[in-house]
Amino acid sequence: MNDQAKKLRELVDTNKKNQKVIAVSSGKGGVGKTSITSNMAVALSNINKKVILLDGDLGLANVDIVLGVKTNYSIIDVINKSKRLEEIIVDYNQNLKIIPAGSGIEDISNVSENDLIDLMDKLNELASQTDVLLIDTGAGISKKVMTLLKNAIDIVIVATPEPTSIADAYATIKILTLNYKRKDIKMFINMAKDKQEAQNVFNNMNNICEKFLNTKLEMASYSVFDKTLPNSIKSQKPIIQYYPDSSFSISIKRLINYFFSQNIKLIDNPIKMFFNNLFGRM
Ligand SMILES: Nc1ncnc2c1ncn2[C@@H]1O[C@H](COP(=O)(O)OP(=O)(O)O)[C@@H](O)[C@H]1O
Ligand SMILES: [Mg+2]
């Protein structure tokens, strides 16, 4: 416990130097965590932020697939102590480093909390040389996910308008608030029909959290269902680069504006915006 408190303090100290640690999580899988973190990481690297993207989804890793990078080793090799952290890091570009997770590891229950704390220690060291540490966590409220979340300065919970996704997101927020005393939880409402639906889902969630958990949420960003995203994932190219004006890319820019007060213009071409609107993609 003492050890954890120490790590947390170190991360807070890190944050004082204007560095951010952002974890993106959810109650349910398949809601867009990897799409959001991968594209946010690329977009931040493009505006000259030094970024580390940690694929913390030990069960079902896919940052490497979304970004089309080859990985030989993973964070599991670091936990097993067969590789050093520096040896498994993949350079995506000059500013973005990726720490791959082990794919297809079904049983991670034998990764001890101490090993994870040890890993956070190594990450702290690395994070001190960068501007942003982005963590793509696994879904759900397992102890492993909590260890990653506890150390994050900012937590973004992703949910879609589906009732199961909302219920699971609420369960995660409840645990974070009651057991881990987290405040200021942010939300990303994904795959909504339109802006209004995203706003409604957020308002409902916020009302319930205020009433039953005495905590307020903030909507960091939202996205509608964007047909260009699955295509860009199939071709392993980040949508933010290849369709920068797609509604999903705009939602990522909105997320960056929220955290970094960057004022990135959300759309640069009003004609494209008109067509996006016409096809219901805004
Ligand atoms: N806004 C969106 N519009 C359309 N498809 C989306 C959107 N967000 C995510 N997806 C799709 O949903 C699937 C799951 O997304 P992913 O980012 O892997 O979720 P997670 O990491 O939470 O499991 C992917 O096929 C992705 O293309
Ligand atoms: Mg994922």
Coordinates of C-alpha atoms and ligand atoms in Angstrom, one line a residue:
M1 CA 0.0 0.0 0.0
N2 CA 2.8 2.3 1.0
D3 CA 4.5 1.4 -2.2
Q4 CA 1.5 2.3 -4.2
A5 CA 1.1 5.6 -2.5
K6 CA 4.7 6.4 -3.3
K7 CA 4.2 5.6 -7.0
L8 CA 1.1 7.7 -7.1
R9 CA 3.0 10.6 -5.5
E10 CA 5.7 10.3 -8.1
L11 CA 3.1 10.4 -10.9
V12 CA 1.6 13.5 -9.4
D13 CA 5.1 15.1 -9.2
T14 CA 5.5 14.1 -12.8
N15 CA 2.3 15.9 -13.6
K16 CA 3.6 19.1 -12.0
K17 CA 6.1 19.2 -14.8
N18 CA 3.1 19.6 -17.1
Q19 CA 3.0 16.0 -18.1
K20 CA -0.2 14.2 -18.5
V21 CA -1.2 10.6 -17.7
I22 CA -4.5 9.7 -19.3
A23 CA -6.2 6.3 -19.1
V24 CA -9.0 5.4 -21.3
S25 CA -11.3 2.6 -20.0
S26 CA -14.8 1.3 -20.2
G27 CA -17.2 -1.1 -18.6
K28 CA -17.7 -3.2 -21.7
G29 CA -15.3 -4.2 -24.5
G30 CA -15.7 -3.1 -28.2
V31 CA -16.8 0.5 -27.4
G32 CA -13.8 2.2 -29.0
K33 CA -11.0 2.5 -26.5
T34 CA -8.2 1.3 -28.8
S35 CA -9.5 3.5 -31.7
I36 CA -9.6 6.5 -29.4
T37 CA -6.2 6.1 -27.8
S38 CA -4.4 5.1 -31.0
N39 CA -5.7 8.0 -32.9
M40 CA -5.3 10.5 -30.0
A41 CA -1.6 9.3 -29.7
V42 CA -0.9 9.9 -33.4
A43 CA -2.7 13.2 -33.4
L44 CA -0.7 14.4 -30.4
S45 CA 2.5 13.3 -31.9
N46 CA 1.7 15.3 -35.0
I47 CA 1.4 18.5 -32.9
N48 CA 4.8 17.8 -31.5
K49 CA 3.9 16.3 -28.2
K50 CA 6.1 13.5 -27.0
V51 CA 3.8 10.6 -26.4
I52 CA 3.9 7.1 -25.0
L53 CA 1.0 4.8 -25.8
L54 CA 0.7 1.9 -23.4
D55 CA -1.4 -0.9 -24.6
G56 CA -2.7 -2.0 -21.2
D57 CA -5.2 -4.5 -22.6
L58 CA -3.3 -7.6 -21.7
G59 CA -6.1 -9.9 -22.7
L60 CA -6.9 -8.6 -26.2
A61 CA -4.1 -6.3 -27.4
N62 CA -4.7 -4.4 -30.6
V63 CA -3.0 -1.0 -30.6
D64 CA -0.3 -2.6 -32.9
I65 CA -3.0 -3.8 -35.3
V66 CA -4.9 -0.5 -35.4
L67 CA -1.6 1.4 -36.1
G68 CA -0.1 -1.3 -38.3
V69 CA 3.1 -1.8 -36.4
K70 CA 5.1 -5.0 -36.0
T71 CA 5.8 -6.1 -32.5
N72 CA 8.1 -8.9 -31.5
Y73 CA 7.9 -8.6 -27.7
S74 CA 5.4 -7.2 -25.3
I75 CA 4.9 -5.8 -21.9
I76 CA 4.5 -9.4 -20.7
D77 CA 8.2 -10.0 -21.5
V78 CA 9.0 -7.0 -19.2
I79 CA 6.7 -8.4 -16.4
N80 CA 8.4 -11.8 -16.8
K81 CA 11.7 -9.9 -16.6
S82 CA 13.0 -11.5 -19.9
K83 CA 13.3 -8.1 -21.5
R84 CA 13.9 -4.6 -20.4
L85 CA 11.2 -1.9 -21.1
E86 CA 13.5 -0.1 -23.5
E87 CA 13.9 -3.3 -25.5
I88 CA 10.2 -3.8 -26.3
I89 CA 9.3 -0.2 -27.1
V90 CA 8.3 0.4 -30.8
D91 CA 9.0 3.8 -32.3
Y92 CA 5.9 4.8 -34.4
N93 CA 7.4 8.1 -35.3
Q94 CA 9.8 10.6 -33.9
N95 CA 7.4 11.6 -31.1
L96 CA 5.3 8.5 -30.5
K97 CA 6.5 5.4 -28.7
I98 CA 4.3 2.3 -28.3
I99 CA 4.5 -0.2 -25.5
P100 CA 2.8 -3.3 -26.9
A101 CA 0.7 -5.6 -24.7
G102 CA 0.8 -9.4 -25.0
S103 CA -1.9 -10.6 -27.3
G104 CA -4.0 -13.6 -26.7
I105 CA -2.9 -14.2 -23.2
E106 CA -6.0 -15.7 -21.7
D107 CA -5.0 -16.0 -18.1
I108 CA -3.4 -13.0 -16.7
S109 CA -4.5 -13.7 -13.2
N110 CA -0.9 -14.8 -12.3
V111 CA 0.5 -11.4 -13.0
S112 CA 0.9 -10.2 -9.4
E113 CA 0.0 -6.7 -8.3
N114 CA 3.6 -6.2 -7.2
D115 CA 4.8 -6.9 -10.7
L116 CA 2.3 -4.3 -12.1
I117 CA 3.5 -1.8 -9.5
D118 CA 7.1 -2.6 -10.5
L119 CA 6.0 -1.9 -14.1
M120 CA 4.4 1.4 -13.1
D121 CA 7.7 2.4 -11.5
K122 CA 9.5 1.8 -14.8
L123 CA 6.8 3.6 -16.7
N124 CA 7.2 6.6 -14.4
E125 CA 10.8 6.9 -15.3
L126 CA 10.0 6.8 -19.0
A127 CA 7.0 9.2 -18.6
S128 CA 9.3 11.8 -17.1
Q129 CA 10.9 12.2 -20.5
T130 CA 7.6 12.7 -22.3
D131 CA 4.6 15.0 -22.4
V132 CA 1.8 12.4 -22.4
L133 CA 1.4 8.8 -21.2
L134 CA -1.8 7.4 -22.8
I135 CA -3.1 4.1 -21.4
D136 CA -5.5 1.9 -23.3
T137 CA -6.8 -0.3 -20.5
G138 CA -8.8 -3.5 -20.9
A139 CA -12.5 -3.4 -20.3
G140 CA -14.2 -4.2 -17.0
I141 CA -13.3 -3.7 -13.4
S142 CA -10.7 -6.3 -12.8
K143 CA -7.9 -5.7 -10.3
K144 CA -5.4 -5.3 -13.1
V145 CA -7.4 -2.6 -14.8
M146 CA -7.8 -0.8 -11.4
T147 CA -4.0 -0.9 -10.9
L148 CA -3.5 0.9 -14.2
L149 CA -6.4 3.4 -13.5
K150 CA -5.4 4.2 -10.0
N151 CA -2.1 5.7 -11.2
A152 CA -3.7 7.8 -14.0
I153 CA -4.2 11.4 -13.4
D154 CA -7.1 11.6 -15.8
I155 CA -9.6 8.9 -16.5
V156 CA -11.8 8.8 -19.6
I157 CA -14.6 6.2 -19.6
V158 CA -15.9 5.3 -23.0
A159 CA -19.6 4.3 -23.4
T160 CA -22.0 3.8 -26.3
P161 CA -25.7 4.5 -26.1
E162 CA -26.3 0.7 -25.7
P163 CA -28.0 0.0 -22.3
T164 CA -25.4 -2.7 -21.5
S165 CA -22.5 -0.3 -22.2
I166 CA -24.2 2.3 -20.0
A167 CA -24.8 -0.1 -17.1
D168 CA -21.2 -1.4 -17.2
A169 CA -19.8 2.2 -17.5
Y170 CA -21.8 3.1 -14.4
A171 CA -20.5 0.1 -12.5
T172 CA -17.0 1.1 -13.3
I173 CA -17.6 4.8 -12.3
K174 CA -19.2 3.6 -9.1
I175 CA -16.2 1.5 -8.1
L176 CA -13.8 4.3 -9.1
T177 CA -15.7 6.8 -7.0
L178 CA -16.6 4.8 -3.9
N179 CA -13.6 2.5 -3.6
Y180 CA -10.9 4.6 -5.1
K181 CA -12.2 8.1 -4.2
R182 CA -11.7 9.3 -7.8
K183 CA -13.4 12.5 -8.8
D184 CA -13.5 14.4 -12.1
I185 CA -14.1 11.3 -14.3
K186 CA -14.5 12.2 -17.9
M187 CA -16.7 10.5 -20.5
F188 CA -16.4 9.8 -24.2
I189 CA -19.8 8.9 -25.7
N190 CA -19.1 6.8 -28.8
M191 CA -21.1 5.5 -31.7
A192 CA -24.1 7.8 -31.0
K193 CA -26.7 8.4 -33.7
D194 CA -26.1 12.1 -33.5
K195 CA -24.8 14.8 -31.2
Q196 CA -28.2 15.0 -29.4
E197 CA -28.2 11.3 -28.6
A198 CA -24.6 11.6 -27.2
Q199 CA -25.6 14.6 -25.1
N200 CA -28.7 12.8 -23.8
V201 CA -26.7 9.7 -22.8
F202 CA -24.1 11.8 -21.1
N203 CA -26.8 13.9 -19.2
N204 CA -28.5 10.7 -18.0
M205 CA -25.3 9.2 -16.8
N206 CA -24.3 12.5 -15.1
N207 CA -27.6 12.8 -13.3
I208 CA -27.5 9.3 -12.0
C209 CA -23.9 9.8 -10.8
E210 CA -24.8 13.1 -9.1
K211 CA -27.8 11.5 -7.4
F212 CA -26.3 8.2 -6.2
L213 CA -22.6 8.8 -6.1
N214 CA -22.5 12.5 -5.4
T215 CA -20.0 13.0 -8.2
K216 CA -20.1 15.0 -11.4
L217 CA -18.9 13.8 -14.7
E218 CA -17.6 15.8 -17.7
M219 CA -18.1 15.0 -21.4
A220 CA -14.6 15.2 -22.9
S221 CA -15.8 14.3 -26.3
Y222 CA -18.2 12.2 -28.3
S223 CA -18.5 10.6 -31.7
V224 CA -21.3 9.4 -33.9
F225 CA -21.0 6.1 -35.7
D226 CA -18.5 6.7 -38.4
K227 CA -18.4 4.2 -41.3
T228 CA -14.9 5.3 -42.4
L229 CA -13.4 4.0 -39.1
P230 CA -13.8 0.3 -39.6
N231 CA -12.3 0.8 -43.2
S232 CA -9.3 2.6 -41.8
I233 CA -8.8 -0.2 -39.2
K234 CA -8.9 -2.8 -41.9
S235 CA -6.2 -1.0 -43.8
Q236 CA -4.2 -0.5 -40.6
K237 CA -4.0 3.3 -41.1
P238 CA -4.9 5.7 -38.4
I239 CA -8.1 7.5 -39.4
I240 CA -6.8 10.8 -38.0
Q241 CA -4.2 10.8 -40.7
Y242 CA -6.1 9.4 -43.7
Y243 CA -9.5 10.9 -43.1
P244 CA -8.7 13.9 -40.9
D245 CA -12.1 15.5 -41.5
S246 CA -14.2 12.4 -40.7
S247 CA -16.5 12.7 -37.7
F248 CA -14.4 10.3 -35.7
S249 CA -11.2 12.3 -36.4
I250 CA -13.0 15.5 -35.3
S251 CA -14.0 13.8 -32.1
I252 CA -10.4 13.0 -31.4
K253 CA -9.4 16.6 -32.1
R254 CA -12.2 17.7 -29.7
L255 CA -10.7 15.3 -27.1
I256 CA -7.3 16.9 -27.5
N257 CA -8.7 20.4 -27.3
Y258 CA -10.4 19.4 -24.1
F259 CA -7.2 18.1 -22.4
F260 CA -4.6 20.4 -23.9
S261 CA -6.5 23.6 -24.7
Q262 CA -5.0 23.3 -28.1
N263 CA -7.7 25.0 -30.2
I264 CA -7.1 22.6 -33.1
K265 CA -9.6 23.7 -35.7
L266 CA -12.3 21.0 -35.7
I267 CA -13.0 21.3 -39.4
D268 CA -11.1 23.1 -42.1
N269 CA -13.4 22.6 -45.0
P270 CA -17.0 23.8 -44.8
I271 CA -17.9 22.0 -48.0
K272 CA -16.7 18.7 -46.5
M273 CA -18.7 19.5 -43.4
F274 CA -21.8 20.0 -45.5
F275 CA -21.4 16.6 -47.1
N276 CA -20.6 15.0 -43.8
N277 CA -23.8 16.4 -42.4
L278 CA -25.7 15.3 -45.5
F279 CA -24.6 11.7 -44.9
G280 CA -25.3 11.9 -41.2
R281 CA -21.7 11.7 -40.2
M282 CA -21.5 14.7 -38.0
Ligands
LIG1 N1 -17.4 5.9 -33.7 C1 -17.3 4.7 -34.3 N2 -17.9 4.5 -35.5 C2 -17.9 3.3 -36.1 N3 -17.2 2.2 -35.6 C3 -16.5 2.4 -34.5 C4 -16.5 3.6 -33.7 N4 -15.7 3.5 -32.6 C5 -15.3 2.2 -32.7 N5 -15.7 1.5 -33.8 C6 -15.5 0.1 -34.2 O1 -15.8 -0.7 -33.1 C7 -14.9 -1.8 -33.0 C8 -14.3 -1.8 -31.6 O2 -13.5 -0.7 -31.4 P1 -12.2 -0.7 -30.5 O3 -11.5 0.6 -30.6 O4 -11.3 -1.9 -30.8 O5 -12.9 -0.9 -29.0 P2 -12.2 -1.4 -27.6 O6 -10.8 -1.1 -27.6 O7 -13.0 -0.7 -26.6 O8 -12.5 -2.9 -27.5 C9 -13.8 -1.6 -34.1 O9 -14.1 -2.4 -35.2 C10 -14.0 -0.1 -34.5 O10 -13.7 0.1 -35.8
MG2 MG -9.1 -2.5 -27.3

